[in-house]
Amino acid sequence: MIDGMSLDIVPDDPALRLRSVSPIDASFIRHLFEQVRTAQFTATGLSGPIVRQIVAQQFRSQTTAYATQFPEAISLIVTRDGTAIGRLLLHCAREHWHIIDIALLPADCGLGAGTKIVEALGAGARQHGVSALTLAVLAANQGARRFYQRHGFAETGALGAAHVAMRKDLAA
């Protein structure tokens, strides 16, 4: 809900849906984070208990930071045919919607779900008279940066040493 209005983000794929997070989703959200981040750390050569410890610490830190920075964020679970495959955390302001976090299970990446979600976000934002989508992406995550650029986002500058700000202006 935004200002009492329903938030309709409907991907153009009948198998994909977004639903509000419920308490039973806590273990899935933790599992998703572990799947995404463990792969990132093992690529650096780390393994075993060290990776598990770092990932657990990062999960707690990220959860706390998001709750502090975006207390009114909308948390959604991405499902394919009713099975949870990802998460979208969104902050909706009048002038722009900020994608705080979007993640899919590694097995579900590259199958079009991310594209459908970004397209649905743009359509939903336009329906609410919102002029832009914004996000921050890790500067080192070249794959994500290219993905967003292919979908109309432009880099608008550095956010600290580790992140790049991106924006997609939405035509009325």
Short mmCIF file of N, CA and C in Angstrom, two decimals:
data_model
loop_
_atom_site.label_atom_id
_atom_site.label_comp_id
_atom_site.label_asym_id
_atom_site.label_seq_id
_atom_site.Cartn_x
_atom_site.Cartn_y
_atom_site.Cartn_z
N MET A 1 0.84 -1.19 0.00
CA MET A 1 0.00 0.00 0.00
C MET A 1 0.88 1.25 0.00
N ILE A 2 0.50 2.21 -0.82
CA ILE A 2 1.15 3.51 -0.86
C ILE A 2 0.06 4.56 -0.69
N ASP A 3 0.18 5.36 0.35
CA ASP A 3 -0.83 6.40 0.59
C ASP A 3 -2.24 5.83 0.49
N GLY A 4 -2.46 4.63 1.03
CA GLY A 4 -3.79 4.03 1.03
C GLY A 4 -4.18 3.36 -0.27
N MET A 5 -3.32 3.44 -1.31
CA MET A 5 -3.63 2.81 -2.59
C MET A 5 -2.93 1.47 -2.68
N SER A 6 -3.52 0.54 -3.39
CA SER A 6 -2.94 -0.76 -3.58
C SER A 6 -1.70 -0.67 -4.46
N LEU A 7 -0.68 -1.44 -4.14
CA LEU A 7 0.54 -1.49 -4.94
C LEU A 7 0.42 -2.69 -5.87
N ASP A 8 0.19 -2.41 -7.15
CA ASP A 8 0.03 -3.48 -8.13
C ASP A 8 1.28 -3.61 -8.97
N ILE A 9 2.06 -4.64 -8.67
CA ILE A 9 3.24 -4.96 -9.46
C ILE A 9 3.00 -6.37 -9.98
N VAL A 10 2.60 -6.46 -11.24
CA VAL A 10 2.21 -7.75 -11.81
C VAL A 10 3.10 -8.04 -13.01
N PRO A 11 4.04 -8.98 -12.85
CA PRO A 11 4.88 -9.34 -14.00
C PRO A 11 4.06 -9.91 -15.15
N ASP A 12 4.55 -9.65 -16.36
CA ASP A 12 3.89 -10.13 -17.58
C ASP A 12 4.27 -11.59 -17.84
N ASP A 13 3.99 -12.42 -16.87
CA ASP A 13 4.24 -13.85 -16.93
C ASP A 13 3.33 -14.47 -15.88
N PRO A 14 2.34 -15.25 -16.29
CA PRO A 14 1.38 -15.78 -15.32
C PRO A 14 2.00 -16.67 -14.25
N ALA A 15 3.19 -17.19 -14.49
CA ALA A 15 3.84 -18.05 -13.50
C ALA A 15 4.51 -17.22 -12.39
N LEU A 16 4.87 -15.96 -12.68
CA LEU A 16 5.55 -15.10 -11.72
C LEU A 16 4.57 -14.22 -10.97
N ARG A 17 4.74 -14.15 -9.68
CA ARG A 17 3.91 -13.28 -8.85
C ARG A 17 4.75 -12.70 -7.72
N LEU A 18 4.31 -11.57 -7.21
CA LEU A 18 4.91 -10.94 -6.05
C LEU A 18 3.87 -10.93 -4.94
N ARG A 19 4.26 -11.34 -3.76
CA ARG A 19 3.34 -11.31 -2.62
C ARG A 19 4.06 -10.73 -1.42
N SER A 20 3.29 -10.21 -0.49
CA SER A 20 3.87 -9.64 0.72
C SER A 20 4.59 -10.70 1.54
N VAL A 21 5.67 -10.30 2.16
CA VAL A 21 6.40 -11.19 3.04
C VAL A 21 5.55 -11.46 4.28
N SER A 22 5.61 -12.69 4.75
CA SER A 22 4.94 -13.04 6.01
C SER A 22 5.99 -13.64 6.94
N PRO A 23 5.67 -13.79 8.21
CA PRO A 23 6.65 -14.36 9.15
C PRO A 23 7.21 -15.72 8.72
N ILE A 24 6.43 -16.50 8.00
CA ILE A 24 6.93 -17.82 7.59
C ILE A 24 8.02 -17.73 6.52
N ASP A 25 8.23 -16.54 5.96
CA ASP A 25 9.24 -16.36 4.91
C ASP A 25 10.64 -16.09 5.47
N ALA A 26 10.78 -15.93 6.77
CA ALA A 26 12.08 -15.57 7.36
C ALA A 26 13.16 -16.57 6.98
N SER A 27 12.88 -17.86 7.04
CA SER A 27 13.92 -18.84 6.72
C SER A 27 14.26 -18.81 5.23
N PHE A 28 13.27 -18.56 4.36
CA PHE A 28 13.57 -18.45 2.93
C PHE A 28 14.46 -17.25 2.66
N ILE A 29 14.16 -16.11 3.28
CA ILE A 29 14.96 -14.90 3.06
C ILE A 29 16.40 -15.13 3.49
N ARG A 30 16.58 -15.79 4.63
CA ARG A 30 17.94 -16.11 5.09
C ARG A 30 18.62 -17.08 4.11
N HIS A 31 17.89 -18.10 3.66
CA HIS A 31 18.42 -19.07 2.70
C HIS A 31 18.82 -18.38 1.39
N LEU A 32 17.98 -17.49 0.90
CA LEU A 32 18.26 -16.75 -0.33
C LEU A 32 19.56 -15.95 -0.19
N PHE A 33 19.67 -15.22 0.92
CA PHE A 33 20.87 -14.43 1.17
C PHE A 33 22.10 -15.34 1.18
N GLU A 34 22.01 -16.46 1.88
CA GLU A 34 23.13 -17.40 1.96
C GLU A 34 23.51 -17.93 0.57
N GLN A 35 22.51 -18.27 -0.23
CA GLN A 35 22.79 -18.78 -1.57
C GLN A 35 23.52 -17.76 -2.43
N VAL A 36 23.04 -16.53 -2.40
CA VAL A 36 23.64 -15.47 -3.23
C VAL A 36 25.03 -15.11 -2.72
N ARG A 37 25.17 -14.88 -1.43
CA ARG A 37 26.44 -14.40 -0.88
C ARG A 37 27.50 -15.49 -0.78
N THR A 38 27.12 -16.71 -0.49
CA THR A 38 28.12 -17.77 -0.39
C THR A 38 28.83 -17.94 -1.72
N ALA A 39 28.09 -17.89 -2.81
CA ALA A 39 28.71 -18.00 -4.14
C ALA A 39 29.70 -16.86 -4.37
N GLN A 40 29.36 -15.66 -3.91
CA GLN A 40 30.27 -14.52 -4.08
C GLN A 40 31.57 -14.73 -3.30
N PHE A 41 31.47 -15.25 -2.09
CA PHE A 41 32.67 -15.42 -1.27
C PHE A 41 33.51 -16.62 -1.72
N THR A 42 32.89 -17.69 -2.13
CA THR A 42 33.68 -18.84 -2.58
C THR A 42 34.43 -18.50 -3.86
N ALA A 43 33.91 -17.56 -4.64
CA ALA A 43 34.62 -17.12 -5.84
C ALA A 43 35.92 -16.40 -5.49
N THR A 44 36.03 -15.90 -4.26
CA THR A 44 37.26 -15.23 -3.82
C THR A 44 38.27 -16.21 -3.23
N GLY A 45 37.88 -17.48 -3.12
CA GLY A 45 38.79 -18.48 -2.58
C GLY A 45 38.52 -18.87 -1.14
N LEU A 46 37.61 -18.16 -0.47
CA LEU A 46 37.24 -18.52 0.90
C LEU A 46 36.32 -19.73 0.88
N SER A 47 36.31 -20.48 1.98
CA SER A 47 35.42 -21.63 2.03
C SER A 47 35.11 -22.00 3.48
N GLY A 48 34.21 -22.97 3.63
CA GLY A 48 33.90 -23.58 4.91
C GLY A 48 33.34 -22.64 5.96
N PRO A 49 33.75 -22.87 7.21
CA PRO A 49 33.18 -22.13 8.34
C PRO A 49 33.40 -20.63 8.26
N ILE A 50 34.51 -20.21 7.65
CA ILE A 50 34.78 -18.77 7.54
C ILE A 50 33.70 -18.10 6.69
N VAL A 51 33.37 -18.72 5.57
CA VAL A 51 32.33 -18.16 4.69
C VAL A 51 30.99 -18.14 5.41
N ARG A 52 30.65 -19.24 6.07
CA ARG A 52 29.36 -19.28 6.79
C ARG A 52 29.28 -18.19 7.85
N GLN A 53 30.37 -17.97 8.55
CA GLN A 53 30.40 -16.94 9.59
C GLN A 53 30.25 -15.54 8.98
N ILE A 54 30.99 -15.27 7.91
CA ILE A 54 30.91 -13.95 7.26
C ILE A 54 29.51 -13.72 6.70
N VAL A 55 28.95 -14.72 6.05
CA VAL A 55 27.61 -14.58 5.46
C VAL A 55 26.57 -14.34 6.54
N ALA A 56 26.65 -15.07 7.65
CA ALA A 56 25.70 -14.87 8.75
C ALA A 56 25.81 -13.46 9.32
N GLN A 57 27.04 -12.99 9.47
CA GLN A 57 27.26 -11.64 9.98
C GLN A 57 26.71 -10.60 9.01
N GLN A 58 26.97 -10.79 7.72
CA GLN A 58 26.47 -9.84 6.72
C GLN A 58 24.94 -9.84 6.67
N PHE A 59 24.32 -10.99 6.82
CA PHE A 59 22.86 -11.06 6.82
C PHE A 59 22.30 -10.21 7.96
N ARG A 60 22.86 -10.39 9.16
CA ARG A 60 22.39 -9.60 10.31
C ARG A 60 22.62 -8.11 10.07
N SER A 61 23.79 -7.76 9.55
CA SER A 61 24.10 -6.35 9.30
C SER A 61 23.18 -5.74 8.25
N GLN A 62 22.96 -6.47 7.16
CA GLN A 62 22.09 -5.96 6.10
C GLN A 62 20.66 -5.79 6.59
N THR A 63 20.16 -6.77 7.32
CA THR A 63 18.79 -6.71 7.84
C THR A 63 18.62 -5.48 8.73
N THR A 64 19.58 -5.25 9.61
CA THR A 64 19.52 -4.10 10.51
C THR A 64 19.63 -2.79 9.74
N ALA A 65 20.56 -2.73 8.80
CA ALA A 65 20.77 -1.50 8.03
C ALA A 65 19.53 -1.14 7.21
N TYR A 66 18.93 -2.13 6.54
CA TYR A 66 17.73 -1.85 5.74
C TYR A 66 16.58 -1.37 6.63
N ALA A 67 16.41 -2.01 7.77
CA ALA A 67 15.31 -1.62 8.67
C ALA A 67 15.51 -0.20 9.19
N THR A 68 16.77 0.19 9.40
CA THR A 68 17.07 1.53 9.89
C THR A 68 16.92 2.57 8.79
N GLN A 69 17.48 2.29 7.61
CA GLN A 69 17.45 3.25 6.51
C GLN A 69 16.08 3.37 5.86
N PHE A 70 15.34 2.27 5.79
CA PHE A 70 14.08 2.23 5.07
C PHE A 70 12.98 1.59 5.93
N PRO A 71 12.59 2.26 7.01
CA PRO A 71 11.63 1.64 7.93
C PRO A 71 10.26 1.37 7.30
N GLU A 72 9.92 2.06 6.23
CA GLU A 72 8.61 1.86 5.59
C GLU A 72 8.72 1.06 4.29
N ALA A 73 9.81 0.35 4.12
CA ALA A 73 10.01 -0.43 2.90
C ALA A 73 8.94 -1.52 2.76
N ILE A 74 8.64 -1.83 1.53
CA ILE A 74 7.70 -2.89 1.20
C ILE A 74 8.52 -4.12 0.85
N SER A 75 8.28 -5.21 1.56
CA SER A 75 9.03 -6.44 1.36
C SER A 75 8.15 -7.47 0.67
N LEU A 76 8.62 -7.95 -0.48
CA LEU A 76 7.84 -8.87 -1.30
C LEU A 76 8.64 -10.13 -1.60
N ILE A 77 7.94 -11.23 -1.74
CA ILE A 77 8.54 -12.49 -2.16
C ILE A 77 8.16 -12.71 -3.61
N VAL A 78 9.15 -13.08 -4.42
CA VAL A 78 8.92 -13.41 -5.82
C VAL A 78 8.65 -14.91 -5.88
N THR A 79 7.54 -15.28 -6.52
CA THR A 79 7.22 -16.70 -6.66
C THR A 79 7.10 -17.07 -8.13
N ARG A 80 7.46 -18.31 -8.42
CA ARG A 80 7.22 -18.88 -9.74
C ARG A 80 6.37 -20.12 -9.50
N ASP A 81 5.19 -20.13 -10.08
CA ASP A 81 4.24 -21.24 -9.89
C ASP A 81 4.04 -21.55 -8.41
N GLY A 82 3.99 -20.48 -7.60
CA GLY A 82 3.71 -20.61 -6.17
C GLY A 82 4.90 -20.92 -5.29
N THR A 83 6.07 -21.15 -5.88
CA THR A 83 7.27 -21.45 -5.10
C THR A 83 8.16 -20.21 -5.01
N ALA A 84 8.60 -19.90 -3.81
CA ALA A 84 9.45 -18.73 -3.60
C ALA A 84 10.77 -18.90 -4.33
N ILE A 85 11.13 -17.88 -5.13
CA ILE A 85 12.40 -17.91 -5.86
C ILE A 85 13.22 -16.65 -5.63
N GLY A 86 12.64 -15.65 -4.96
CA GLY A 86 13.39 -14.42 -4.77
C GLY A 86 12.70 -13.45 -3.84
N ARG A 87 13.33 -12.28 -3.74
CA ARG A 87 12.84 -11.24 -2.85
C ARG A 87 13.03 -9.88 -3.50
N LEU A 88 12.09 -8.99 -3.22
CA LEU A 88 12.17 -7.60 -3.65
C LEU A 88 11.88 -6.73 -2.45
N LEU A 89 12.78 -5.82 -2.15
CA LEU A 89 12.59 -4.85 -1.08
C LEU A 89 12.54 -3.49 -1.75
N LEU A 90 11.46 -2.75 -1.54
CA LEU A 90 11.17 -1.55 -2.29
C LEU A 90 10.75 -0.41 -1.38
N HIS A 91 11.30 0.77 -1.63
CA HIS A 91 10.88 1.98 -0.92
C HIS A 91 10.13 2.85 -1.93
N CYS A 92 8.88 3.12 -1.63
CA CYS A 92 8.05 3.88 -2.56
C CYS A 92 7.84 5.30 -2.06
N ALA A 93 8.41 6.25 -2.77
CA ALA A 93 8.19 7.67 -2.49
C ALA A 93 7.39 8.25 -3.65
N ARG A 94 6.85 9.43 -3.48
CA ARG A 94 6.03 10.04 -4.53
C ARG A 94 6.81 10.26 -5.83
N GLU A 95 8.07 10.70 -5.70
CA GLU A 95 8.85 11.06 -6.88
C GLU A 95 9.61 9.89 -7.51
N HIS A 96 9.95 8.89 -6.71
CA HIS A 96 10.65 7.72 -7.26
C HIS A 96 10.45 6.50 -6.37
N TRP A 97 10.58 5.34 -6.98
CA TRP A 97 10.59 4.08 -6.24
C TRP A 97 12.03 3.62 -6.22
N HIS A 98 12.53 3.32 -5.04
CA HIS A 98 13.90 2.88 -4.88
C HIS A 98 13.94 1.37 -4.64
N ILE A 99 14.63 0.66 -5.52
CA ILE A 99 14.82 -0.77 -5.36
C ILE A 99 15.95 -0.95 -4.36
N ILE A 100 15.60 -1.31 -3.14
CA ILE A 100 16.58 -1.47 -2.08
C ILE A 100 17.36 -2.77 -2.29
N ASP A 101 16.62 -3.82 -2.59
CA ASP A 101 17.25 -5.12 -2.78
C ASP A 101 16.37 -5.97 -3.67
N ILE A 102 16.99 -6.63 -4.60
CA ILE A 102 16.30 -7.61 -5.42
C ILE A 102 17.26 -8.77 -5.60
N ALA A 103 16.79 -9.96 -5.30
CA ALA A 103 17.65 -11.14 -5.40
C ALA A 103 16.80 -12.34 -5.80
N LEU A 104 17.40 -13.17 -6.63
CA LEU A 104 16.77 -14.43 -7.04
C LEU A 104 17.72 -15.57 -6.68
N LEU A 105 17.15 -16.72 -6.39
CA LEU A 105 17.99 -17.89 -6.17
C LEU A 105 18.87 -18.10 -7.41
N PRO A 106 20.11 -18.47 -7.23
CA PRO A 106 21.01 -18.64 -8.38
C PRO A 106 20.43 -19.53 -9.48
N ALA A 107 19.71 -20.58 -9.12
CA ALA A 107 19.13 -21.48 -10.13
C ALA A 107 18.05 -20.80 -10.96
N ASP A 108 17.50 -19.69 -10.46
CA ASP A 108 16.43 -18.99 -11.17
C ASP A 108 16.93 -17.75 -11.91
N CYS A 109 18.21 -17.48 -11.84
CA CYS A 109 18.78 -16.35 -12.57
C CYS A 109 18.95 -16.72 -14.04
N GLY A 110 18.79 -15.74 -14.89
CA GLY A 110 18.97 -15.95 -16.32
C GLY A 110 17.78 -16.57 -17.03
N LEU A 111 16.66 -16.67 -16.33
CA LEU A 111 15.46 -17.27 -16.92
C LEU A 111 14.37 -16.25 -17.23
N GLY A 112 14.69 -14.96 -17.07
CA GLY A 112 13.75 -13.90 -17.42
C GLY A 112 12.95 -13.31 -16.27
N ALA A 113 13.03 -13.89 -15.08
CA ALA A 113 12.25 -13.36 -13.96
C ALA A 113 12.68 -11.95 -13.59
N GLY A 114 13.98 -11.68 -13.56
CA GLY A 114 14.46 -10.34 -13.23
C GLY A 114 13.96 -9.30 -14.21
N THR A 115 13.99 -9.63 -15.48
CA THR A 115 13.48 -8.71 -16.51
C THR A 115 12.01 -8.44 -16.29
N LYS A 116 11.22 -9.48 -16.06
CA LYS A 116 9.78 -9.31 -15.86
C LYS A 116 9.48 -8.47 -14.62
N ILE A 117 10.27 -8.64 -13.57
CA ILE A 117 10.05 -7.87 -12.34
C ILE A 117 10.37 -6.40 -12.57
N VAL A 118 11.50 -6.11 -13.22
CA VAL A 118 11.88 -4.72 -13.49
C VAL A 118 10.84 -4.06 -14.40
N GLU A 119 10.37 -4.77 -15.40
CA GLU A 119 9.33 -4.22 -16.28
C GLU A 119 8.05 -3.95 -15.49
N ALA A 120 7.66 -4.88 -14.61
CA ALA A 120 6.45 -4.69 -13.81
C ALA A 120 6.61 -3.52 -12.83
N LEU A 121 7.81 -3.34 -12.29
CA LEU A 121 8.06 -2.20 -11.41
C LEU A 121 7.86 -0.88 -12.16
N GLY A 122 8.40 -0.81 -13.37
CA GLY A 122 8.23 0.40 -14.17
C GLY A 122 6.77 0.68 -14.47
N ALA A 123 6.03 -0.36 -14.86
CA ALA A 123 4.60 -0.19 -15.16
C ALA A 123 3.82 0.23 -13.92
N GLY A 124 4.10 -0.40 -12.80
CA GLY A 124 3.41 -0.04 -11.55
C GLY A 124 3.72 1.37 -11.11
N ALA A 125 4.98 1.76 -11.23
CA ALA A 125 5.38 3.13 -10.85
C ALA A 125 4.67 4.16 -11.73
N ARG A 126 4.63 3.89 -13.04
CA ARG A 126 3.93 4.81 -13.96
C ARG A 126 2.46 4.96 -13.57
N GLN A 127 1.81 3.87 -13.21
CA GLN A 127 0.39 3.92 -12.81
C GLN A 127 0.19 4.83 -11.60
N HIS A 128 1.21 4.94 -10.77
CA HIS A 128 1.12 5.78 -9.57
C HIS A 128 1.69 7.17 -9.81
N GLY A 129 2.03 7.49 -11.06
CA GLY A 129 2.55 8.82 -11.39
C GLY A 129 3.97 9.06 -10.93
N VAL A 130 4.71 7.98 -10.71
CA VAL A 130 6.09 8.08 -10.25
C VAL A 130 7.00 8.31 -11.46
N SER A 131 7.98 9.18 -11.31
CA SER A 131 8.79 9.58 -12.47
C SER A 131 10.06 8.76 -12.67
N ALA A 132 10.47 7.96 -11.67
CA ALA A 132 11.74 7.23 -11.84
C ALA A 132 11.84 6.03 -10.91
N LEU A 133 12.66 5.09 -11.33
CA LEU A 133 13.11 3.99 -10.47
C LEU A 133 14.57 4.27 -10.17
N THR A 134 14.99 4.03 -8.93
CA THR A 134 16.39 4.21 -8.56
C THR A 134 16.89 2.97 -7.82
N LEU A 135 18.20 2.85 -7.76
CA LEU A 135 18.80 1.74 -7.01
C LEU A 135 20.28 2.03 -6.81
N ALA A 136 20.90 1.23 -5.97
CA ALA A 136 22.35 1.24 -5.79
C ALA A 136 22.82 -0.18 -6.02
N VAL A 137 23.92 -0.32 -6.75
CA VAL A 137 24.46 -1.64 -7.06
C VAL A 137 25.94 -1.64 -6.71
N LEU A 138 26.44 -2.80 -6.28
CA LEU A 138 27.86 -2.91 -6.00
C LEU A 138 28.66 -2.55 -7.25
N ALA A 139 29.62 -1.68 -7.12
CA ALA A 139 30.42 -1.25 -8.26
C ALA A 139 31.11 -2.43 -8.93
N ALA A 140 31.50 -3.42 -8.15
CA ALA A 140 32.20 -4.58 -8.70
C ALA A 140 31.26 -5.58 -9.37
N ASN A 141 29.95 -5.41 -9.22
CA ASN A 141 29.00 -6.36 -9.80
C ASN A 141 28.68 -5.94 -11.23
N GLN A 142 29.61 -6.25 -12.12
CA GLN A 142 29.46 -5.84 -13.52
C GLN A 142 28.24 -6.48 -14.18
N GLY A 143 27.92 -7.71 -13.82
CA GLY A 143 26.75 -8.37 -14.41
C GLY A 143 25.46 -7.63 -14.08
N ALA A 144 25.31 -7.23 -12.83
CA ALA A 144 24.11 -6.49 -12.42
C ALA A 144 24.07 -5.11 -13.08
N ARG A 145 25.20 -4.47 -13.16
CA ARG A 145 25.24 -3.14 -13.79
C ARG A 145 24.82 -3.24 -15.26
N ARG A 146 25.33 -4.25 -15.97
CA ARG A 146 24.93 -4.44 -17.37
C ARG A 146 23.44 -4.77 -17.48
N PHE A 147 22.93 -5.61 -16.57
CA PHE A 147 21.51 -5.95 -16.57
C PHE A 147 20.66 -4.68 -16.46
N TYR A 148 20.96 -3.85 -15.49
CA TYR A 148 20.17 -2.63 -15.30
C TYR A 148 20.33 -1.67 -16.48
N GLN A 149 21.50 -1.56 -17.04
CA GLN A 149 21.70 -0.70 -18.21
C GLN A 149 20.87 -1.19 -19.39
N ARG A 150 20.81 -2.50 -19.59
CA ARG A 150 19.97 -3.06 -20.67
C ARG A 150 18.50 -2.73 -20.46
N HIS A 151 18.11 -2.48 -19.22
CA HIS A 151 16.71 -2.20 -18.91
C HIS A 151 16.46 -0.71 -18.68
N GLY A 152 17.34 0.13 -19.21
CA GLY A 152 17.08 1.56 -19.24
C GLY A 152 17.61 2.36 -18.07
N PHE A 153 18.35 1.75 -17.17
CA PHE A 153 18.94 2.49 -16.05
C PHE A 153 20.25 3.11 -16.50
N ALA A 154 20.52 4.29 -15.99
CA ALA A 154 21.79 4.97 -16.25
C ALA A 154 22.51 5.18 -14.93
N GLU A 155 23.82 5.06 -14.97
CA GLU A 155 24.60 5.32 -13.77
C GLU A 155 24.64 6.82 -13.51
N THR A 156 24.39 7.20 -12.26
CA THR A 156 24.33 8.62 -11.93
C THR A 156 25.47 9.06 -11.01
N GLY A 157 26.32 8.12 -10.59
CA GLY A 157 27.46 8.49 -9.76
C GLY A 157 27.77 7.43 -8.72
N ALA A 158 28.89 7.65 -8.05
CA ALA A 158 29.33 6.73 -7.01
C ALA A 158 28.58 7.02 -5.71
N LEU A 159 28.30 5.96 -4.97
CA LEU A 159 27.75 6.06 -3.62
C LEU A 159 28.79 5.44 -2.69
N GLY A 160 29.65 6.26 -2.15
CA GLY A 160 30.74 5.73 -1.36
C GLY A 160 31.73 5.01 -2.26
N ALA A 161 32.54 4.17 -1.65
CA ALA A 161 33.58 3.47 -2.41
C ALA A 161 33.07 2.21 -3.08
N ALA A 162 31.96 1.66 -2.60
CA ALA A 162 31.56 0.33 -3.05
C ALA A 162 30.35 0.27 -3.97
N HIS A 163 29.57 1.34 -4.07
CA HIS A 163 28.32 1.28 -4.81
C HIS A 163 28.21 2.35 -5.90
N VAL A 164 27.38 2.06 -6.88
CA VAL A 164 27.07 2.99 -7.95
C VAL A 164 25.56 3.24 -7.91
N ALA A 165 25.16 4.51 -7.99
CA ALA A 165 23.74 4.86 -8.06
C ALA A 165 23.28 4.75 -9.50
N MET A 166 22.05 4.26 -9.67
CA MET A 166 21.47 4.14 -11.01
C MET A 166 20.04 4.65 -10.98
N ARG A 167 19.60 5.14 -12.14
CA ARG A 167 18.25 5.72 -12.25
C ARG A 167 17.67 5.40 -13.61
N LYS A 168 16.37 5.11 -13.59
CA LYS A 168 15.63 4.93 -14.84
C LYS A 168 14.47 5.92 -14.82
N ASP A 169 14.53 6.89 -15.72
CA ASP A 169 13.42 7.85 -15.83
C ASP A 169 12.28 7.17 -16.58
N LEU A 170 11.08 7.41 -16.07
CA LEU A 170 9.89 6.77 -16.64
C LEU A 170 9.09 7.82 -17.42
N ALA A 171 8.88 7.55 -18.69
CA ALA A 171 8.06 8.45 -19.50
C ALA A 171 6.62 8.37 -19.04
N ALA A 172 5.95 9.48 -19.01
CA ALA A 172 4.55 9.52 -18.56
C ALA A 172 3.62 8.80 -19.50
#
